[in-house]
PDB file of C-alpha atoms in Angstrom:
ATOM      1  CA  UNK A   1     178.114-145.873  29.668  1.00 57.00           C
ATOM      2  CA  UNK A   2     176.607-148.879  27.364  1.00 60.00           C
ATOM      3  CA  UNK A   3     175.061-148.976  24.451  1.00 63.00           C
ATOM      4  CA  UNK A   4     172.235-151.936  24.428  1.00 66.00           C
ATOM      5  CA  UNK A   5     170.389-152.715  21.649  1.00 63.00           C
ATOM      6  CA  UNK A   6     166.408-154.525  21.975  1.00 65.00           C
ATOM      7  CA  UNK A   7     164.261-155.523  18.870  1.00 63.00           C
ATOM      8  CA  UNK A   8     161.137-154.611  19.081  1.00 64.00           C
ATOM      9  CA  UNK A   9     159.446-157.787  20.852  1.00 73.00           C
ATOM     10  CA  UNK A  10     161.341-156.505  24.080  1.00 71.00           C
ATOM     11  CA  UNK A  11     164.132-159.338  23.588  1.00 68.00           C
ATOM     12  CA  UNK A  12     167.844-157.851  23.849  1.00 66.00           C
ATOM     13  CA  UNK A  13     169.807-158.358  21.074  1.00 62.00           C
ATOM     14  CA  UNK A  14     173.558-159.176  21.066  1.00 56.00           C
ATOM     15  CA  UNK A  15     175.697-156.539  20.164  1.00 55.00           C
ATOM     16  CA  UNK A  16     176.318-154.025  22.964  1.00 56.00           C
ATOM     17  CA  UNK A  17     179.658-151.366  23.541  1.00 59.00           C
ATOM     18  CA  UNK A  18     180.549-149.942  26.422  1.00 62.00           C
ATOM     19  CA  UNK A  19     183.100-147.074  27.829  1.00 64.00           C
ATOM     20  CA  UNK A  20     183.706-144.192  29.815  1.00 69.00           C
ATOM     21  CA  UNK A  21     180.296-141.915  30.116  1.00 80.00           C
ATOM     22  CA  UNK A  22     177.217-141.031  29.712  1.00 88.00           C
ATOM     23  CA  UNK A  23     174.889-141.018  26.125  1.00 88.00           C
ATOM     24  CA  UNK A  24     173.157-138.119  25.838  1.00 91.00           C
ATOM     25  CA  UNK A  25     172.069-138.960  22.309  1.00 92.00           C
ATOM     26  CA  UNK A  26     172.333-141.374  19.834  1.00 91.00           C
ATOM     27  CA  UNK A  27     170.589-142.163  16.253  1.00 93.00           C
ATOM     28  CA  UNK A  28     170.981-144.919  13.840  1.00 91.00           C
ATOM     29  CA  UNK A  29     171.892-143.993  10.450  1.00 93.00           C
ATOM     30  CA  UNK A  30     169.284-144.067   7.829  1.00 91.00           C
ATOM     31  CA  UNK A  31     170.662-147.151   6.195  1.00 91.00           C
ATOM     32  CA  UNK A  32     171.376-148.918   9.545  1.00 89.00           C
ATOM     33  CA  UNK A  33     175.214-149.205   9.562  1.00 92.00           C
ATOM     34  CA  UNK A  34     176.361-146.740  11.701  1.00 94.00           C
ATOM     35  CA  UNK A  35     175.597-145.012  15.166  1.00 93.00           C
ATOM     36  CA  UNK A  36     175.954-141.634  16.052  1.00 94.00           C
ATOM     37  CA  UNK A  37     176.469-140.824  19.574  1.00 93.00           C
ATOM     38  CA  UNK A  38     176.786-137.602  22.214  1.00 93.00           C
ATOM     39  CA  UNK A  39     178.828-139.002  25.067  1.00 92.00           C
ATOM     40  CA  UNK A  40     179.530-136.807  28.294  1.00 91.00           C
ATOM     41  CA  UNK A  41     182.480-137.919  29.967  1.00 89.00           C
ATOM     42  CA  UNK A  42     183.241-135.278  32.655  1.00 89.00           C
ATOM     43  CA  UNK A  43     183.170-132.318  31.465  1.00 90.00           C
ATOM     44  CA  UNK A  44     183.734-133.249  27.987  1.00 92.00           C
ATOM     45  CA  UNK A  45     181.314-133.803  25.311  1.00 93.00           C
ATOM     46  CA  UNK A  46     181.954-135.951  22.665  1.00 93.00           C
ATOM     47  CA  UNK A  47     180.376-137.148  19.503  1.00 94.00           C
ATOM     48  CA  UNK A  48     181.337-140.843  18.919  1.00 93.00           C
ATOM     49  CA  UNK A  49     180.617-142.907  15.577  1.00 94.00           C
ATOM     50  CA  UNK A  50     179.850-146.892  15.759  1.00 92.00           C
ATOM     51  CA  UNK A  51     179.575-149.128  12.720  1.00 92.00           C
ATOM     52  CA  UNK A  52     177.190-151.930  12.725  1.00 90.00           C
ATOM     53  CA  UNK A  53     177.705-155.336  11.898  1.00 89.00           C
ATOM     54  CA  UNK A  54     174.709-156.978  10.830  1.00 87.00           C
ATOM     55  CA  UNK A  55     174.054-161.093  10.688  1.00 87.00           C
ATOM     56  CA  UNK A  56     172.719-163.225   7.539  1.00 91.00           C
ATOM     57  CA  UNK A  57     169.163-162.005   8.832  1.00 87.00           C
ATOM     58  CA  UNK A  58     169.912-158.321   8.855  1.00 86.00           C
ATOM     59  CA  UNK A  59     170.200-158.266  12.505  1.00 83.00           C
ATOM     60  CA  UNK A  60     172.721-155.846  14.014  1.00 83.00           C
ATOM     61  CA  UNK A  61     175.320-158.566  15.715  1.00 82.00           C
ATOM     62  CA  UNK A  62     177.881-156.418  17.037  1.00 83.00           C
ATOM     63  CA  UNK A  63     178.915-152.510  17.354  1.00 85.00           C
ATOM     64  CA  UNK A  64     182.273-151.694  16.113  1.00 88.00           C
ATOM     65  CA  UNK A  65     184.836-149.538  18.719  1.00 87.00           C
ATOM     66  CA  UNK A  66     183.797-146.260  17.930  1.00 88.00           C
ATOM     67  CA  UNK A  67     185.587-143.468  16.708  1.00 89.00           C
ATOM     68  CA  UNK A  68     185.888-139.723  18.048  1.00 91.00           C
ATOM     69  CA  UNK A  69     184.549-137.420  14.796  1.00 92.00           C
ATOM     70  CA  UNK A  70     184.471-134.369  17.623  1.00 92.00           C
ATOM     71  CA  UNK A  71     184.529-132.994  21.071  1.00 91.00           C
ATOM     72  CA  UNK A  72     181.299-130.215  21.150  1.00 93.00           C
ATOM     73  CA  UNK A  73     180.462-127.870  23.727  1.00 90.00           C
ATOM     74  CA  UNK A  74     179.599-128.707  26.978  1.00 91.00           C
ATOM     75  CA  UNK A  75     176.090-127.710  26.692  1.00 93.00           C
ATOM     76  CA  UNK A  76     175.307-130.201  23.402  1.00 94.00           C
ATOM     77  CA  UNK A  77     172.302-132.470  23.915  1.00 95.00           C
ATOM     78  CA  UNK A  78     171.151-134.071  20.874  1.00 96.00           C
ATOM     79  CA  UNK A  79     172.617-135.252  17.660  1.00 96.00           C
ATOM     80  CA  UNK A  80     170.902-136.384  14.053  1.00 96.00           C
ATOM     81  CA  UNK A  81     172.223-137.481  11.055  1.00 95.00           C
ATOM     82  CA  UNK A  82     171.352-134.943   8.129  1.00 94.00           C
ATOM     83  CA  UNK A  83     173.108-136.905   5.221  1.00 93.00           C
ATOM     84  CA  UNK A  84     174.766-140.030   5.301  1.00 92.00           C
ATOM     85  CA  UNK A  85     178.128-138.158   5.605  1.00 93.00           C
ATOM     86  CA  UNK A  86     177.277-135.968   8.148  1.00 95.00           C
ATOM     87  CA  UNK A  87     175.690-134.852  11.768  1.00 96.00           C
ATOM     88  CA  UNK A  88     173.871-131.760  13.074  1.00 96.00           C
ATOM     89  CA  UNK A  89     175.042-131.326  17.275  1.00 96.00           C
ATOM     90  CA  UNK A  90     172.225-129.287  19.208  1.00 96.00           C
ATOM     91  CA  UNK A  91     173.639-127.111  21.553  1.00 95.00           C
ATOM     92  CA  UNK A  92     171.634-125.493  24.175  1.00 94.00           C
ATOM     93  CA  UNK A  93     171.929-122.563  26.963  1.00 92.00           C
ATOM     94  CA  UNK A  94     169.086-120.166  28.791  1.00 91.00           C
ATOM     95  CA  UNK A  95     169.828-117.850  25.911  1.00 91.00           C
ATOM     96  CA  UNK A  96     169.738-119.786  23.118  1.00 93.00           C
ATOM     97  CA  UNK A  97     170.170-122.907  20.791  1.00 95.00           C
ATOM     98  CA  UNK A  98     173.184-123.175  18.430  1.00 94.00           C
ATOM     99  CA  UNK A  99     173.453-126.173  15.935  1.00 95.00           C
ATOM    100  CA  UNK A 100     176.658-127.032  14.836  1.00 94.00           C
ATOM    101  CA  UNK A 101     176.583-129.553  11.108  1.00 95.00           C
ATOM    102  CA  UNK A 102     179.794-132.012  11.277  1.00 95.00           C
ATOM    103  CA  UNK A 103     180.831-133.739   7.856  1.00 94.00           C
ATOM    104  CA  UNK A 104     182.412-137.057   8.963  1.00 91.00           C
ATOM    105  CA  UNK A 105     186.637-136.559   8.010  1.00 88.00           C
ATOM    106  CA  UNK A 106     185.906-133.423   6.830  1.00 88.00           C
ATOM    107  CA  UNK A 107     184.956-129.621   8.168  1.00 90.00           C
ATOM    108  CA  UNK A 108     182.236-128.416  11.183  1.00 92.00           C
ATOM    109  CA  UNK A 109     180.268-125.271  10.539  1.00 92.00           C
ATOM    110  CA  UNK A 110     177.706-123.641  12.898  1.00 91.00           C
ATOM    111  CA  UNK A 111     174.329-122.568  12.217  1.00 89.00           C
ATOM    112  CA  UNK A 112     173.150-118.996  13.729  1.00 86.00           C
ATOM    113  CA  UNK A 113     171.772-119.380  17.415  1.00 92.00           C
ATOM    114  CA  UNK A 114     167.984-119.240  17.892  1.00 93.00           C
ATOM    115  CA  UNK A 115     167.153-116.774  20.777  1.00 93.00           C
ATOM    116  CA  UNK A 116     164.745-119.082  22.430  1.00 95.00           C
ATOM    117  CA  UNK A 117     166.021-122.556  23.908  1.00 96.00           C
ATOM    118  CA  UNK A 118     165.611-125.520  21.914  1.00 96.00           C
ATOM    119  CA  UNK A 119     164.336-128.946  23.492  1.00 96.00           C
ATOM    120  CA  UNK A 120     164.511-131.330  20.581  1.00 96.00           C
ATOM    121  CA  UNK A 121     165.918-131.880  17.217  1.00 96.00           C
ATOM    122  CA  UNK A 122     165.084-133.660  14.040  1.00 96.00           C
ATOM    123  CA  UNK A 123     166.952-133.932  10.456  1.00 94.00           C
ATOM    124  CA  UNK A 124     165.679-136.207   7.517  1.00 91.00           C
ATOM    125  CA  UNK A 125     167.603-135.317   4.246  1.00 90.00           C
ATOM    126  CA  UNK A 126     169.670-132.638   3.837  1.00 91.00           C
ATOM    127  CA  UNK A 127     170.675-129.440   5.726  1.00 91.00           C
ATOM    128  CA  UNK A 128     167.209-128.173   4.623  1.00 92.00           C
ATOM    129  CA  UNK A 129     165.518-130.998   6.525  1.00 94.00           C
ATOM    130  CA  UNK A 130     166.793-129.840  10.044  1.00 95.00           C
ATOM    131  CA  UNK A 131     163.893-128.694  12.633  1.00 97.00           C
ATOM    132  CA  UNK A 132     164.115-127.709  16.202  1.00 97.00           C
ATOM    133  CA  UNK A 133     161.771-128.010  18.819  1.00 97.00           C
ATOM    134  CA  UNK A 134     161.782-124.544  21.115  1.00 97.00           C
ATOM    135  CA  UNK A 135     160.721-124.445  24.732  1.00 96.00           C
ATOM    136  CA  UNK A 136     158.000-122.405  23.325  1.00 97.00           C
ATOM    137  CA  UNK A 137     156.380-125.099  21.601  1.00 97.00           C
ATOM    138  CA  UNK A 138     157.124-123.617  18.077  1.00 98.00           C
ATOM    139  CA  UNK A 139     159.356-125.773  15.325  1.00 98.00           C
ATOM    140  CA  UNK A 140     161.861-123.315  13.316  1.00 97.00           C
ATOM    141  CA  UNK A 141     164.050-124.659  10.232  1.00 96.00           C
ATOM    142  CA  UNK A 142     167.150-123.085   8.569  1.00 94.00           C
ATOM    143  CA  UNK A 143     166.614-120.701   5.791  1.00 93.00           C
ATOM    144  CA  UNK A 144     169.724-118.684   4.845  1.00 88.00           C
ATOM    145  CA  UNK A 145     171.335-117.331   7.679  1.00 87.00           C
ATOM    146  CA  UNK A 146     168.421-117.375   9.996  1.00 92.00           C
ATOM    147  CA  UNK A 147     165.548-119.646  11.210  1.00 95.00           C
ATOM    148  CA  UNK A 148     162.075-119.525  10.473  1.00 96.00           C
ATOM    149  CA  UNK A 149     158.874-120.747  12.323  1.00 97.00           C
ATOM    150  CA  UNK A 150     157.731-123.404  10.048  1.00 97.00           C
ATOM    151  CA  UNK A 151     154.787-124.704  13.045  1.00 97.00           C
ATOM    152  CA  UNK A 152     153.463-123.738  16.290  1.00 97.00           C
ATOM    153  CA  UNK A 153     152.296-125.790  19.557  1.00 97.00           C
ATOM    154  CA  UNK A 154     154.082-128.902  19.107  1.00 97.00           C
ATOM    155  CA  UNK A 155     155.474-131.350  21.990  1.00 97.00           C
ATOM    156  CA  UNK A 156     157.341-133.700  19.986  1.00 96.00           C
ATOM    157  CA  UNK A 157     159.449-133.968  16.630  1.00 96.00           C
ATOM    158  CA  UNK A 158     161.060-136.761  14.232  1.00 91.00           C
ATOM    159  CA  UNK A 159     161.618-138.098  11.181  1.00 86.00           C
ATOM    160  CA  UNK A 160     160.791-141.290   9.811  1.00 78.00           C
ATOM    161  CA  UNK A 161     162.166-143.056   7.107  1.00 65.00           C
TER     162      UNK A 161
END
């Protein structure tokens, strides 16, 4: 796999990485120095971290070797920074969604499963600020233990910043 990076008048942009795999996911951190990744290489998931180098005009100029913070489960599809010290991995199966929250150097907990399939996920700030997309168009968010439906009939979800 390769990472490319393109500004956004279509021109590519110089620094790219490349290694063993496929991205599944990958997200820029909030303050544009790092890149989280979800590499499948085999049957191994992985979630990779990149720092960016940027030039005298702010422009990332090259992608640092990353580092391995995890291997996830097999069935992982997306990844989002929550904080700028840590990820949220979504996991997905038939049954179920299950999102794990990875501090970076420190511990991984896991959120309780949703019982419907997740398509898509979002964080912003926070643990609090993490949303899921189900397959049944509604958006849940963490609240204690559990997840609750905070919107109905969407198709997409983000954050901006």
């Amino acid at each position: 796999g390769a990472v490319e990076v393109w500004s956004s008048d279509g021109s590519e942009v110089s620094p790219s990485l490349a290694w063993g795999g496929n991205v599944l996911s990958a997200k820029l951190s909030r303050d544009g120095t790092r890149l989280v990744l979800l590499v499948k290489d085999g049957s191994q998931v992985s979630v990779l971290i990149s720092g960016v180098v940027r030039d005298q005009e702010d422009k990332p100029s090259q992608l640092i070797e990353p580092l391995s913070l995890a291997v996830v489960d097999a069935t992982s599809q997306a990844v989002a920074w929550h904080s700028d010290e840590a990820v949220t991995v979504l996991s997905t199966t038939s049954e179920g969604s299950t999102v794990t929250l990875m501090t970076i150097g420190g511990e991984s907990t896991t959120k309780a499963s949703t019982t419907t399939p997740a398509t898509a996920l979002a964080a912003g700030s926070g643990e609090d600020s993490i949303r899921l997309l189900l397959t049944d168009g509604s958006v849940v968010a963490p609240r204690g233990s559990s997840w609750l439906q905070v919107a109905s009939g969407v198709t997409s979800i983000g954050y901006s910043w």
